[in-house]
mmCIF file of C-alpha atoms in Angstrom:
data_model
loop_
_atom_site.group_PDB
_atom_site.id
_atom_site.type_symbol
_atom_site.label_atom_id
_atom_site.label_comp_id
_atom_site.label_asym_id
_atom_site.label_seq_id
_atom_site.Cartn_x
_atom_site.Cartn_y
_atom_site.Cartn_z
ATOM 1 C CA MET A 17 -6.628 30.865 0.712
ATOM 2 C CA VAL A 18 -7.236 31.587 4.551
ATOM 3 C CA LYS A 19 -10.157 29.037 6.261
ATOM 4 C CA LYS A 20 -11.842 31.104 9.544
ATOM 5 C CA ASP A 21 -13.523 28.147 11.922
ATOM 6 C CA VAL A 22 -11.395 25.170 11.509
ATOM 7 C CA LYS A 23 -11.274 21.951 13.207
ATOM 8 C CA ILE A 24 -8.463 19.571 12.897
ATOM 9 C CA ARG A 25 -8.556 15.961 12.908
ATOM 10 C CA LYS A 26 -6.894 12.674 13.667
ATOM 11 C CA ASN A 27 -7.715 9.865 12.905
ATOM 12 C CA GLY A 28 -12.085 11.147 12.612
ATOM 13 C CA GLU A 29 -11.717 12.883 15.808
ATOM 14 C CA ILE A 30 -11.861 16.125 16.010
ATOM 15 C CA ILE A 31 -8.131 17.217 18.038
ATOM 16 C CA LYS A 32 -8.025 21.386 18.234
ATOM 17 C CA LYS A 33 -10.503 23.769 16.696
ATOM 18 C CA LEU A 34 -9.080 27.153 15.223
ATOM 19 C CA SER A 35 -10.753 30.361 14.284
ATOM 20 C CA GLU A 36 -8.253 31.396 10.996
ATOM 21 C CA VAL A 37 -5.987 28.915 9.997
ATOM 22 C CA VAL A 38 -4.804 28.560 5.893
ATOM 23 C CA ILE A 39 -5.425 26.084 4.008
ATOM 24 C CA PHE A 40 -2.914 25.733 1.062
ATOM 25 C CA ASP A 41 -0.199 28.840 0.204
ATOM 26 C CA ASN A 42 -1.738 29.044 -3.740
ATOM 27 C CA GLN A 43 1.517 30.855 -3.681
ATOM 28 C CA VAL A 44 3.488 27.127 -4.192
ATOM 29 C CA TYR A 45 0.709 26.355 -6.875
ATOM 30 C CA SER A 46 0.860 27.921 -10.666
ATOM 31 C CA LYS A 47 -1.426 27.149 -13.300
ATOM 32 C CA ASN A 48 1.830 24.412 -14.343
ATOM 33 C CA GLN A 49 1.386 22.796 -10.733
ATOM 34 C CA GLN A 50 -1.582 20.808 -9.354
ATOM 35 C CA PHE A 51 -2.749 20.324 -6.030
ATOM 36 C CA ARG A 52 -2.759 16.611 -4.511
ATOM 37 C CA LEU A 53 -4.820 14.290 -2.260
ATOM 38 C CA PHE A 54 -2.731 12.351 -0.446
ATOM 39 C CA LEU A 55 -1.703 8.941 -2.524
ATOM 40 C CA SER A 56 -1.993 10.536 -5.419
ATOM 41 C CA SER A 57 0.331 10.542 -8.123
ATOM 42 C CA LYS A 58 1.368 13.194 -11.181
ATOM 43 C CA ALA A 59 -0.035 12.608 -14.554
ATOM 44 C CA GLY A 60 2.287 9.523 -16.354
ATOM 45 C CA LYS A 61 3.748 9.060 -12.913
ATOM 46 C CA ASP A 62 3.996 6.394 -10.508
ATOM 47 C CA ALA A 63 5.412 8.352 -7.804
ATOM 48 C CA VAL A 64 2.810 9.107 -5.385
ATOM 49 C CA LEU A 65 2.559 12.064 -2.972
ATOM 50 C CA LYS A 66 2.696 9.949 0.612
ATOM 51 C CA LEU A 67 3.429 10.843 4.910
ATOM 52 C CA TYR A 68 7.147 12.348 4.827
ATOM 53 C CA LYS A 69 9.313 9.543 6.995
ATOM 54 C CA ASN A 70 9.405 11.616 9.830
ATOM 55 C CA CYS A 71 6.363 12.561 10.302
ATOM 56 C CA ASN A 72 5.387 10.977 13.686
ATOM 57 C CA PHE A 73 1.054 12.836 13.686
ATOM 58 C CA TYR A 74 0.015 9.601 13.375
ATOM 59 C CA GLY A 75 2.080 7.747 15.608
ATOM 60 C CA THR A 76 3.316 4.760 14.951
ATOM 61 C CA ILE A 77 0.448 3.240 13.257
ATOM 62 C CA GLN A 78 -0.464 4.381 9.703
ATOM 63 C CA ASP A 79 -3.959 4.375 8.795
ATOM 64 C CA ASN A 80 -3.184 5.566 4.614
ATOM 65 C CA GLU A 81 -7.688 5.295 4.631
ATOM 66 C CA THR A 82 -7.431 7.281 7.767
ATOM 67 C CA ILE A 83 -5.183 9.903 6.865
ATOM 68 C CA PHE A 84 -6.257 10.363 3.246
ATOM 69 C CA PHE A 85 -10.026 10.819 5.042
ATOM 70 C CA ASP A 86 -8.406 13.301 7.751
ATOM 71 C CA SER A 87 -6.977 15.165 4.676
ATOM 72 C CA LEU A 88 -10.112 16.042 3.224
ATOM 73 C CA VAL A 89 -11.052 20.133 3.199
ATOM 74 C CA VAL A 90 -14.682 19.745 3.961
ATOM 75 C CA PRO A 91 -16.440 23.385 4.384
ATOM 76 C CA ASN A 92 -18.993 23.139 8.032
ATOM 77 C CA ASP A 93 -21.464 23.202 6.674
ATOM 78 C CA TYR A 94 -21.009 20.262 3.680
ATOM 79 C CA TYR A 95 -24.957 18.780 5.391
ATOM 80 C CA LYS A 96 -26.579 21.231 3.327
ATOM 81 C CA PHE A 97 -24.155 20.223 0.204
ATOM 82 C CA PRO A 98 -26.275 17.588 -2.139
ATOM 83 C CA ARG A 99 -24.135 14.958 -1.748
ATOM 84 C CA LEU A 100 -23.384 12.897 -5.202
ATOM 85 C CA GLN A 101 -25.045 9.797 -5.702
ATOM 86 C CA ASP A 102 -22.596 5.766 -6.239
#
């Protein structure tokens, strides 16, 4: 899946703008495999998806909430869509 006009966020701030980027490799995800979010686990499993231990993108301070929100794939025009009610 390719997306145009992508913004990379770190700690909530835009750090890079790209004209085009592959969001995820759909060859990896078959009908038996699911796309996982940061800190999620597979059904019936206890192991959660975490940052690779040698990842230095966030430096030594790794705030899980910030990393989770930074990892969400959100369309540029998200504000045009209705919000779900709390």
